[in-house]
Coordinates of C-alpha atoms in Angstrom, one line a residue:
Chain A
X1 CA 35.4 -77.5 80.3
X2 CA 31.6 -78.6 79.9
X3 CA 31.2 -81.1 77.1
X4 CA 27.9 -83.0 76.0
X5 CA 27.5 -86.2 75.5
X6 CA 24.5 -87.2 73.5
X7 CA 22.3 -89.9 75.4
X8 CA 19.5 -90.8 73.6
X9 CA 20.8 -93.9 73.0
X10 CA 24.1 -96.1 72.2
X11 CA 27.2 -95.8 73.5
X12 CA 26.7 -93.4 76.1
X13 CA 28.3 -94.5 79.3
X14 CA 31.5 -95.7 77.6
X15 CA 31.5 -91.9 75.8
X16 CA 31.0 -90.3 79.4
X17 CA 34.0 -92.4 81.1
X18 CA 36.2 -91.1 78.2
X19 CA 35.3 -87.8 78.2
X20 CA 35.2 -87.3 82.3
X21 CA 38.9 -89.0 82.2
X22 CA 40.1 -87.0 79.6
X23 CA 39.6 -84.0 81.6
X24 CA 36.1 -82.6 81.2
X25 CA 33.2 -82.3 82.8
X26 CA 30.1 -84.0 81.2
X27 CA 26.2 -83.1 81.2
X28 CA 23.7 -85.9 79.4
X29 CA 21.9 -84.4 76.4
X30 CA 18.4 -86.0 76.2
X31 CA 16.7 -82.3 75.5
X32 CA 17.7 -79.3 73.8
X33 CA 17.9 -77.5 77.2
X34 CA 20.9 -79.7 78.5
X35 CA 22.9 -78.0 75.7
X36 CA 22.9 -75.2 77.7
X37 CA 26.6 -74.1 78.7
X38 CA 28.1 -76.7 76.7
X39 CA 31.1 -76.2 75.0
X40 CA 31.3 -79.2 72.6
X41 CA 29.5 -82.1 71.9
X42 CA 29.8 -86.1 71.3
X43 CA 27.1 -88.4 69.7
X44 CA 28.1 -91.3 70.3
X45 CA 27.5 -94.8 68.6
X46 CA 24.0 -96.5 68.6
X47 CA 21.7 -96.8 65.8
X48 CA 21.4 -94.0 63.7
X49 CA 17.6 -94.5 62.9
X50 CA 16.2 -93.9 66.0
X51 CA 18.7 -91.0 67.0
X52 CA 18.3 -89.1 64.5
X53 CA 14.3 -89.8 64.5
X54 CA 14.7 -89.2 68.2
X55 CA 16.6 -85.7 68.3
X56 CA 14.5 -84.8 65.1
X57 CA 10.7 -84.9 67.4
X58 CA 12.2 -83.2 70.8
X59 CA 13.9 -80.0 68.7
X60 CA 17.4 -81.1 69.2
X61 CA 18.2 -81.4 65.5
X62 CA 17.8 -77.4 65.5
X63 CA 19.5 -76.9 68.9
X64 CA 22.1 -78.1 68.1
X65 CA 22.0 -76.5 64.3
X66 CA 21.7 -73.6 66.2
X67 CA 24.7 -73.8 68.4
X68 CA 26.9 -74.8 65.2
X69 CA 25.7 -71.1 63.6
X70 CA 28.6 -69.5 64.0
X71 CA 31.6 -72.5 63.0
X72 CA 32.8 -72.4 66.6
X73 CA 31.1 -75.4 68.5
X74 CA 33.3 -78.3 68.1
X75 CA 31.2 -81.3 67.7
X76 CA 32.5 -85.2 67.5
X77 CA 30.6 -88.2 65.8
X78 CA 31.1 -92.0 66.4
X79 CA 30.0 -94.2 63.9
X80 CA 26.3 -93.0 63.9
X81 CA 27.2 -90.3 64.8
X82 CA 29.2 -89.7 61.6
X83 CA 25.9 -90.8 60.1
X84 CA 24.2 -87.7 61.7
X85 CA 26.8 -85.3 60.9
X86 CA 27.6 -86.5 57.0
X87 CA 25.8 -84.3 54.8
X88 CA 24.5 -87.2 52.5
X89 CA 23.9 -90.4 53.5
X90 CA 23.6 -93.8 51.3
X91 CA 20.8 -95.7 52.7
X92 CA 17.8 -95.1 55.3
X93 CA 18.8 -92.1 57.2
X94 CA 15.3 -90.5 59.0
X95 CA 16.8 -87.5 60.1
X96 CA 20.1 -86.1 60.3
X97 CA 22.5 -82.5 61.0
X98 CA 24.1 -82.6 57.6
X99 CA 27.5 -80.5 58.9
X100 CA 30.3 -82.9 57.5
X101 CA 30.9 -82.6 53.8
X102 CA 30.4 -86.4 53.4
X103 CA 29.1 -88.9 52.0
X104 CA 28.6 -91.9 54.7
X105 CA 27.6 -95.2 53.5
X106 CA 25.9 -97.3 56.2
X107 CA 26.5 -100.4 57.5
X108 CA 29.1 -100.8 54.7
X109 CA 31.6 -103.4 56.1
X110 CA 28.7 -105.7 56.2
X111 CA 26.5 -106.9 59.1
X112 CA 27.8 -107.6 62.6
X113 CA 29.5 -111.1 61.3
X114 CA 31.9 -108.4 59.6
X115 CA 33.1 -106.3 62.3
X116 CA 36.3 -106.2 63.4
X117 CA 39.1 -104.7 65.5
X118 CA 42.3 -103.5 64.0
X119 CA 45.0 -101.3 65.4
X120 CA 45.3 -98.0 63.2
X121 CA 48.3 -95.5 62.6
X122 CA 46.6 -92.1 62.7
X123 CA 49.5 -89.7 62.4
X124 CA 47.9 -87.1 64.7
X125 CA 47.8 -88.8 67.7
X126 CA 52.1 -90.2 67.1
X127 CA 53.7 -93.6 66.1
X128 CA 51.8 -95.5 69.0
X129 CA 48.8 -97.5 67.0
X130 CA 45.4 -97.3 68.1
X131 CA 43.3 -100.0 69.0
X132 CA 40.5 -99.2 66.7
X133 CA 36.7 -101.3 67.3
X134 CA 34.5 -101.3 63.7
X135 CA 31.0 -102.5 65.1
X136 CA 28.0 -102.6 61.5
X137 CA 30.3 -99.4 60.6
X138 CA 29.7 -96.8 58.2
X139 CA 32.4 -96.3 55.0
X140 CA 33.2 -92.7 54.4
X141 CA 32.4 -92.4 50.4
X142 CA 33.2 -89.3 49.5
X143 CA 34.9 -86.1 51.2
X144 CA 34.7 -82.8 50.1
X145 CA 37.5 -80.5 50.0
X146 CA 36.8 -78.5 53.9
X147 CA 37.4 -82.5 55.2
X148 CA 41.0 -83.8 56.0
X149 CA 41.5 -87.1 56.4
X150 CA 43.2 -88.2 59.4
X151 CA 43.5 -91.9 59.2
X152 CA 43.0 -94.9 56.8
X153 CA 42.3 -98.7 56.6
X154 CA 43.0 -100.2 53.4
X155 CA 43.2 -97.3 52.1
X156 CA 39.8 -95.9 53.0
X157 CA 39.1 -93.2 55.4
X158 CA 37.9 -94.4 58.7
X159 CA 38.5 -90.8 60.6
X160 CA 38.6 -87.3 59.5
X161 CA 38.0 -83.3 60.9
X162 CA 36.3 -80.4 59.0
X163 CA 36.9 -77.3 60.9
X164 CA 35.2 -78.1 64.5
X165 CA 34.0 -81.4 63.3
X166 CA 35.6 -84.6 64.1
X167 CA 33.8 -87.8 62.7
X168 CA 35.0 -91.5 63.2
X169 CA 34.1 -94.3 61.1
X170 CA 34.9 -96.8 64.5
X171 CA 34.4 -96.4 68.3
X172 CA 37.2 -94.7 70.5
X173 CA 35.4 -95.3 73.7
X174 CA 35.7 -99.3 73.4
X175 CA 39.3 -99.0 73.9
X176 CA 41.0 -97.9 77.3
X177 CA 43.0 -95.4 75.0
X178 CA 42.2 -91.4 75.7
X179 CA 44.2 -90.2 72.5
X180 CA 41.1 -89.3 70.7
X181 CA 39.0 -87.7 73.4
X182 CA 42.1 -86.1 74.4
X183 CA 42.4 -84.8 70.5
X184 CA 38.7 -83.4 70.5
X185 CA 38.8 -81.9 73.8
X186 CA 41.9 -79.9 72.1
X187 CA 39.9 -78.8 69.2
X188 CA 37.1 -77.4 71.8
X189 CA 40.0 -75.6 73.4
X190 CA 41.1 -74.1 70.4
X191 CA 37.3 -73.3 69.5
X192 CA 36.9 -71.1 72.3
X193 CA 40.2 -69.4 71.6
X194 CA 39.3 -68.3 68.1
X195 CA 35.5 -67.9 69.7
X196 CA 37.4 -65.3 72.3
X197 CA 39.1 -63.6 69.8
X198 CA 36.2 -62.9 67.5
Chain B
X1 CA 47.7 -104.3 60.0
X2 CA 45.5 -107.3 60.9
X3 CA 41.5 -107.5 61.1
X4 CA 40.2 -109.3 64.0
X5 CA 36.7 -110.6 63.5
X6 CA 34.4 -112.6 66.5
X7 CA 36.5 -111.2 69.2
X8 CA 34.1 -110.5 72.4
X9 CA 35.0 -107.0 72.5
X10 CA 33.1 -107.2 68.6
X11 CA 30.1 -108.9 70.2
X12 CA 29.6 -107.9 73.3
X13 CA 30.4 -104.4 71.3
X14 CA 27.1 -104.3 69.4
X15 CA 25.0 -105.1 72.3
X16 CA 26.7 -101.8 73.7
X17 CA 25.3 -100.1 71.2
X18 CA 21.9 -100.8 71.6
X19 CA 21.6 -99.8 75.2
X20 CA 19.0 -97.6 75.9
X21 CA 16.8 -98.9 73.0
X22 CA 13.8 -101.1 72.0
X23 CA 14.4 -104.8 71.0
X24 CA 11.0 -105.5 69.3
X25 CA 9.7 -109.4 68.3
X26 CA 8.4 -109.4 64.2
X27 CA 7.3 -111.8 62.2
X28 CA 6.9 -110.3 58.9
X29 CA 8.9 -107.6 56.8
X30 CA 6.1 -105.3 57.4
X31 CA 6.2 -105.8 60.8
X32 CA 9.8 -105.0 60.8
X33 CA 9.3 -102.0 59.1
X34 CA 6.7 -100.6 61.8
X35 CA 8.8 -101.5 64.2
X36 CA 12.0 -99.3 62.5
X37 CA 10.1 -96.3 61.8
X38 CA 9.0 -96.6 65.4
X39 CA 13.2 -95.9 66.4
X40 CA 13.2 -99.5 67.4
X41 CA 17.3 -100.6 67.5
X42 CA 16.6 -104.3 66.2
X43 CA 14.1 -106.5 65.5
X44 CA 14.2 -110.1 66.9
X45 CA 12.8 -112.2 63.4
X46 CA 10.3 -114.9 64.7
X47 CA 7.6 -117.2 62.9
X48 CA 5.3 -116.4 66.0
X49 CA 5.1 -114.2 69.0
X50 CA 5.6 -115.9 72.6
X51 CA 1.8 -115.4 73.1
X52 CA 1.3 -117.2 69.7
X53 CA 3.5 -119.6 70.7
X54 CA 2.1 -120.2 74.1
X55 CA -1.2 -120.9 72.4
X56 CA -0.2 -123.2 69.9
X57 CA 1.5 -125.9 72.2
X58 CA 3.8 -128.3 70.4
X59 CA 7.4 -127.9 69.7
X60 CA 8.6 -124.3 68.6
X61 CA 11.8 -124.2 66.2
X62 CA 14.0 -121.6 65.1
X63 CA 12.1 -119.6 62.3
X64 CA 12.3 -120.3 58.3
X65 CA 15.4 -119.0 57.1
X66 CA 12.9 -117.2 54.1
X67 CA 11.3 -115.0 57.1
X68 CA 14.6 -114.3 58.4
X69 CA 15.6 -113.4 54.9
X70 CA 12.8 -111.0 54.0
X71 CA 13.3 -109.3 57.3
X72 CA 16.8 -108.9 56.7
X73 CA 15.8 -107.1 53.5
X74 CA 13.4 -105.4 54.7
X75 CA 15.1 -103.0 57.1
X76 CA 18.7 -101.9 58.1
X77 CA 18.7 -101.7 62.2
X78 CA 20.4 -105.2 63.1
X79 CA 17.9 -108.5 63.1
X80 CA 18.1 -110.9 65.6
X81 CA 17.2 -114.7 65.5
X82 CA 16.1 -117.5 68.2
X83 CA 17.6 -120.8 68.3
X84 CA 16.4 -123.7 71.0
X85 CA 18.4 -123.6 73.9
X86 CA 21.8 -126.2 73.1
X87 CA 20.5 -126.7 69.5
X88 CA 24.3 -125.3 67.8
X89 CA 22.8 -126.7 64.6
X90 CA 20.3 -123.4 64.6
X91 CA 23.0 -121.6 65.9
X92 CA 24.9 -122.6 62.7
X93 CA 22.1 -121.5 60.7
X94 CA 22.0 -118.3 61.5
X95 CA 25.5 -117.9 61.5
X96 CA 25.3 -118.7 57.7
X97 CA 22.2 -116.3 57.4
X98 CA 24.6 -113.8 58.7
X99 CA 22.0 -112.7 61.7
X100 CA 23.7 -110.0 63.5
X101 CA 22.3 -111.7 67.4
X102 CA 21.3 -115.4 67.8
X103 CA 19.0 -115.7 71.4
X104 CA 19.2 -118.7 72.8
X105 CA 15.7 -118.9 74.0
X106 CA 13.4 -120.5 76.1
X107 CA 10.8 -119.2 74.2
X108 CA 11.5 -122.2 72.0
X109 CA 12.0 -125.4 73.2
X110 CA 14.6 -126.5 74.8
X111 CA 16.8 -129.2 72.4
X112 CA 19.2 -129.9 75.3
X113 CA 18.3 -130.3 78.5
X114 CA 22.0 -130.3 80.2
X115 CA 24.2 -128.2 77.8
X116 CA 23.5 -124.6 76.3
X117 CA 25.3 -123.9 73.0
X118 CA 29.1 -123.5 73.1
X119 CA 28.8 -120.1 72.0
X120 CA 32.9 -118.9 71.9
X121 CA 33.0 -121.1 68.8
X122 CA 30.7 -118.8 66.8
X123 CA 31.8 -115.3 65.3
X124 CA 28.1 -114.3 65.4
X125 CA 27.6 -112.8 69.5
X126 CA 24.4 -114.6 71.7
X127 CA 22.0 -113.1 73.9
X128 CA 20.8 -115.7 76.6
X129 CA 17.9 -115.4 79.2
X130 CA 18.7 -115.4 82.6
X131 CA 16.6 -115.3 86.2
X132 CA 19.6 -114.3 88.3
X133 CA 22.8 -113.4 88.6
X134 CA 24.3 -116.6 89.0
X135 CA 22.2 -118.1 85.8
X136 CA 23.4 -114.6 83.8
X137 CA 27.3 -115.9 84.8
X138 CA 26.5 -119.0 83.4
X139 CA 25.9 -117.9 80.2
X140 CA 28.4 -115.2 80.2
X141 CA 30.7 -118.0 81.2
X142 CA 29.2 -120.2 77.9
X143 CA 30.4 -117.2 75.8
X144 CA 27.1 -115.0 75.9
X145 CA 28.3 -111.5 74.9
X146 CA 24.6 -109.9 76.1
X147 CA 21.8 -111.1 79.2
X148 CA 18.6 -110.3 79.1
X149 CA 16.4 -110.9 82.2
X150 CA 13.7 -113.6 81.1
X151 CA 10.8 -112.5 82.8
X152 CA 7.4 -115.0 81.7
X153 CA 7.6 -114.5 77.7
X154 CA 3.4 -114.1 76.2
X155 CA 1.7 -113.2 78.8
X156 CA 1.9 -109.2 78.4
X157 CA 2.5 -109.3 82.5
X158 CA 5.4 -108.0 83.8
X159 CA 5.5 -108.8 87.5
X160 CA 8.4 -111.9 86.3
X161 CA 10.7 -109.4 84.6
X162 CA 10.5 -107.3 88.0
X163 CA 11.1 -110.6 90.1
X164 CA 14.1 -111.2 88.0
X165 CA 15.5 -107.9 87.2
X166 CA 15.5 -107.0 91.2
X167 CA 17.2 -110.6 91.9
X168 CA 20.1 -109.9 89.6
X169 CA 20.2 -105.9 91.3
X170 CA 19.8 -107.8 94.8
X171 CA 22.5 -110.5 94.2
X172 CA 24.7 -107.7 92.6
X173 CA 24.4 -105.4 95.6
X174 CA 25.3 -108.3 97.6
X175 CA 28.4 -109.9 95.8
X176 CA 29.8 -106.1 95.7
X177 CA 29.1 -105.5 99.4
X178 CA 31.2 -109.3 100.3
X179 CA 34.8 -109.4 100.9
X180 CA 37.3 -110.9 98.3
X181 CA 38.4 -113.5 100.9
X182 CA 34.3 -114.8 100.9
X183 CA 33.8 -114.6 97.1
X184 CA 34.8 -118.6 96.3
X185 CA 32.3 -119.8 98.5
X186 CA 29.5 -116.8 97.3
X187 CA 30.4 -118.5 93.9
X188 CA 29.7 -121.7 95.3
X189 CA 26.0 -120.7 96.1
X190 CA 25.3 -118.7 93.0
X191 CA 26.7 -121.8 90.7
X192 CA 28.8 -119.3 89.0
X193 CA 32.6 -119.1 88.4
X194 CA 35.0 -117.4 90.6
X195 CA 36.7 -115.2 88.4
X196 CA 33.3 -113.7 86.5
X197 CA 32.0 -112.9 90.1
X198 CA 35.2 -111.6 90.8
X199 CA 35.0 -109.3 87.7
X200 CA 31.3 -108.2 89.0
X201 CA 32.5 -107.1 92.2
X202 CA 35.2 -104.9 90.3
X203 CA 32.4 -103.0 87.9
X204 CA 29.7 -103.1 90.6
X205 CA 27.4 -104.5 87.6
X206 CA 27.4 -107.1 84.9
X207 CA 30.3 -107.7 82.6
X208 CA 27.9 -107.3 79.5
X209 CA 24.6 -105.4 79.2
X210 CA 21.7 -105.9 80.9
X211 CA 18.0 -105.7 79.0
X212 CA 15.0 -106.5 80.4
X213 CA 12.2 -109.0 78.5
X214 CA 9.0 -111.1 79.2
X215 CA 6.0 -109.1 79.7
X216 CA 6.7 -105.7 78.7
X217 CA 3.3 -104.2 77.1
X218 CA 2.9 -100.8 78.0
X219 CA 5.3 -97.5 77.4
X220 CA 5.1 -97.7 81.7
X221 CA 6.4 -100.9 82.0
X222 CA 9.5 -100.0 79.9
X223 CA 10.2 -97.4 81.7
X224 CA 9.7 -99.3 84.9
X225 CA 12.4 -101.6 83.9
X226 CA 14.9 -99.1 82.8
X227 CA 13.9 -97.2 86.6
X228 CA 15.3 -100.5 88.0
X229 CA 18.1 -100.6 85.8
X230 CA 17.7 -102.3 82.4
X231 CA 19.8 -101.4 80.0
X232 CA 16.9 -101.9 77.0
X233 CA 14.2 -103.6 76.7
X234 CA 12.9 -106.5 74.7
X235 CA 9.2 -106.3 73.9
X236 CA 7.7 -109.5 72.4
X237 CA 4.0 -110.0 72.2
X238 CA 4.0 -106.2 73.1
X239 CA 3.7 -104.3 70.3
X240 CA 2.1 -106.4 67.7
X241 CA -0.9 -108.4 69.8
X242 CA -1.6 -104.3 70.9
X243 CA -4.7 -103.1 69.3
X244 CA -2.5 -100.1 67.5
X245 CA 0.7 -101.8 67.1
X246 CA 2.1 -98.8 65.6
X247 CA 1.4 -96.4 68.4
X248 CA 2.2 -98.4 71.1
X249 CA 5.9 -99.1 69.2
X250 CA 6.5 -95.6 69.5
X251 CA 5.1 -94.7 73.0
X252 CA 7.6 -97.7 74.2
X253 CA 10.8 -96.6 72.5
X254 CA 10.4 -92.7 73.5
X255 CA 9.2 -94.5 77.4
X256 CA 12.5 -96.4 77.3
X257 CA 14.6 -92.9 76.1
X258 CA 12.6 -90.5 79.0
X259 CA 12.6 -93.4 81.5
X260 CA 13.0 -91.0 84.4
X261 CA 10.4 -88.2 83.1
X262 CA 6.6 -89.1 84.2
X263 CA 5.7 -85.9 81.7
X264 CA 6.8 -87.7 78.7
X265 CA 5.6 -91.0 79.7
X266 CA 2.1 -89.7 80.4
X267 CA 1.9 -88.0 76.8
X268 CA 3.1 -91.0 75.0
X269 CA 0.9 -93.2 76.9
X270 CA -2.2 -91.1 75.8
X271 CA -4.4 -92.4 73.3
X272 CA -2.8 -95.8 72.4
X273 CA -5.5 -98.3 72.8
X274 CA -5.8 -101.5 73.9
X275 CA -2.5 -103.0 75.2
X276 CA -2.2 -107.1 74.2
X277 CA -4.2 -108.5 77.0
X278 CA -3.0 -110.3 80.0
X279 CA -2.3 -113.5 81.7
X280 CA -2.4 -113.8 85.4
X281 CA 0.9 -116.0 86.6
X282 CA -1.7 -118.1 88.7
X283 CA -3.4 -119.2 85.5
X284 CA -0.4 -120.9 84.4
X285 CA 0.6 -124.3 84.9
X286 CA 4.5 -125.1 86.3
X287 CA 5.0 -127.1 82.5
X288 CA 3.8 -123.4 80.8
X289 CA 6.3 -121.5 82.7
X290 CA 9.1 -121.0 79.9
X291 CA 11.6 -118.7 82.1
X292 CA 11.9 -122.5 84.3
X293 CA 13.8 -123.7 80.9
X294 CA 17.9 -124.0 80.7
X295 CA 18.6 -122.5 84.0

């Protein structure tokens, strides 16, 4: 399996070491071309701004709109990244894909004095917690009725899934813990199946 | 379930984050606004530039907390603040300004000359200069959650940040290539403790990231940097003693994102004007040399 990883900027290495132990293999995505072959992607966490502005001026905004067409290419957003995939955004947001029915709210927790580390329970991945890393992170506002919620902190939703999509509110790849890649790596498998069928 | 706040997988978190970006030096909110729209990833809030600074002479403080203030207001990438190297007073300052980095600078002057700031008692993270690996331990050791290399701050010539930027590679290289039973005494000549070389030898790198700073002015000098390894770049005088500061913002950060593609560098680089000008290392005199402060 051939997953992207974003790497314009942010998080990118930590996202690759995940991924690559989860069981994939990973191409970097600096240019609409390295989508190529790719069977899901990951943006990982960074600063929102200047990737979006970034994959707005080298066409990678429509690439990737392009590959999403057709409902069946799984794509996973880290904190920024949930940024670029929530359809509206509450404060500066340049550029983004808009294919979450959200509303993200950035830098919501406050500025970096704020962030934290908690352990989560997110039913999904069983009764183990995970060790969950909030770094200047984005507060889901609103979800539309396509999103599911998949886990809360005080009573807010920090991760979710609308059909392919997977959007986190925190940063999976700052933890030793797989459960989440592992999770979206079975949604791209699942992706192709239906893709196969149809 | 419990919130943990100031842990160092927080701060040295954030700094993770902005790898692969621009770090640029402002002094005003419009300033910082340039330098957002540019896709900078912070801003580093400062009453003057290093080359301002450099020509001015006297003692240089932390900035007024009203600048820092407006700047804060003024954008919403992360803003960064300098505080004289062992002066935890500033340090405490910013902490209360809720600054999302403090840099313990020599850019400013030094207000210790024996201790740098205890910096595991703050919940705020520190970014600290460093000429070498064993200096970028030292600060790691102190509680530093980023390293930057310090190249000569002002003077728009980036021959330092090479020197220092290979050392740490070079030292690196070396401390990997030594066998564990060799390591104390390795330690013993960098000045550094045992168990953070230990941890460098394991990653094959530094436990934190890596930028480069201190003489970066052209969209070809970032990207030299990041060829040798940076992680991001700081650019100080840079951008905004340029003669089109908003052009040459931009050519850096998309330089600093297509590090390894000549192409992209040459278009950015087209067209930019004048970059700040220049000092020749020579020129300077050994009590002008700020990357000599808080080894």
């Amino acid at each position: 399996m051939k997953i992207g990883v974003l790497a314009i900027q942010g998080d990118v290495r930590e996202h690759v070491h995940h991924t690559e132990a989860a069981g994939a293999d990973v191409v970097l995505v600096r240019l609409p071309r390295d989508l190529e072959g790719t069977e899901g992607l990951i943006i990982p966490g960074g600063e929102s701004t200047t990737i979006g502005m970034l994959m707005a001026e080298y066409g990678l905004l429509d690439a990737v709109m392009q590959r999403a067409s057709d409902g069946t290419y799984p794509i996973y957003g880290t904190c920024a990244g949930l940024i670029l995939m929530a359809k509206e955004v509450i404060g500066f947001s340049p550029a983004r894909l808009g294919l979450v029915d959200i509303d993200a709210s950035r830098n919501a927790y406050g500025r970096q004095i704020a962030s934290f580390e908690v352990d989560l329970e997110i039913p999904v991945l069983g009764e183990q917690p995970f060790p969950a890393v909030f770094i200047r992170a984005p507060k889901i506002q609103r979800l539309g009725p396509s999103v599911t919620p998949l886990a809360w902190h005080h009573g807010e939703v920090v991760m979710a899934e609308s059909g392919p999509y997977l959007v986190s509110s925190f940063h999976p790849e700052m933890s030793p813990d797989l459960r989440i890649h592992q999770y979206f790596l079975e949604k791209v498998k699942r992706a192709q199946a239906v893709a196969g069928v149809s | 379930m419990q919130e943990q706040r100031g842990t160092y997988n927080v701060k040295a978190g954030l700094a993770e984050m902005l790898k692969g970006g621009v770090i640029m030096d402002v002094t005003t909110p419009e300033q910082a606004i340039i330098a957002e729209k540019a896709g900078a990833v912070a801003v580093m809030a400062l009453e003057r530039v290093p080359a301002d600074i450099r020509k001015a002479g006297g003692v240089a403080r932390m900035a007024d907390p009203r600048i820092i203030k407006s700047i804060q207001e003024a954008v919403s990438i992360p803003v960064m603040a300098k505080v004289r190297i062992g002066h935890f007073v500033e340090a405490q300052v910013l902490e209360a300004l809720e600054v999302d980095y403090i840099d313990e600078s020599e850019v400013l002057t030094p207000a210790d000359e024996q201790y740098h700031i205890d910096k595991w008692q703050f919940n705020v993270p520190f970014v600290c200069g460093a000429r070498d690996l064993g200096e970028a331990l030292r600060r790691i050791a102190e509680g530093a959650a980023m390293i930057r290399t310090k190249g000569e701050p002002g003077t728009g010539n980036v021959v330092e940040a090479v020197r220092h930027l290979r050392a740490v590679n070079a030292q690196i290289r070396q401390v990997v290539a030594t066998p564990e039973s060799e390591l104390p005494d390795l330690a013993k000549e960098l000045k550094a403790p045992l168990d953070l070389v230990k941890k460098v030898k394991e990653l094959g790198r530094l436990p934190v990231v890596n930028f480069s700073a201190g003489g970066i002015a052209t969209a070809a000098d970032a990207a030299l940097m990041m060829q040798l390894g940076a992680d991001g770049i700081f650019v100080g005088s840079g951008v905004f003693k340029s003669q089109n500061p908003e052009k040459t913002a931009r050519a850096i950060v998309r330089a600093t994102l297509h590090y390894n593609d000549p192409k992209v560098i040459a278009e950015v680089s087209e067209d930019v004007g004048e970059a700040m000008p220049g000092l020749e290392m020579a020129s300077l005199e050994a009590k002008d040399r700020m990357q000599d402060r808080g080894i």
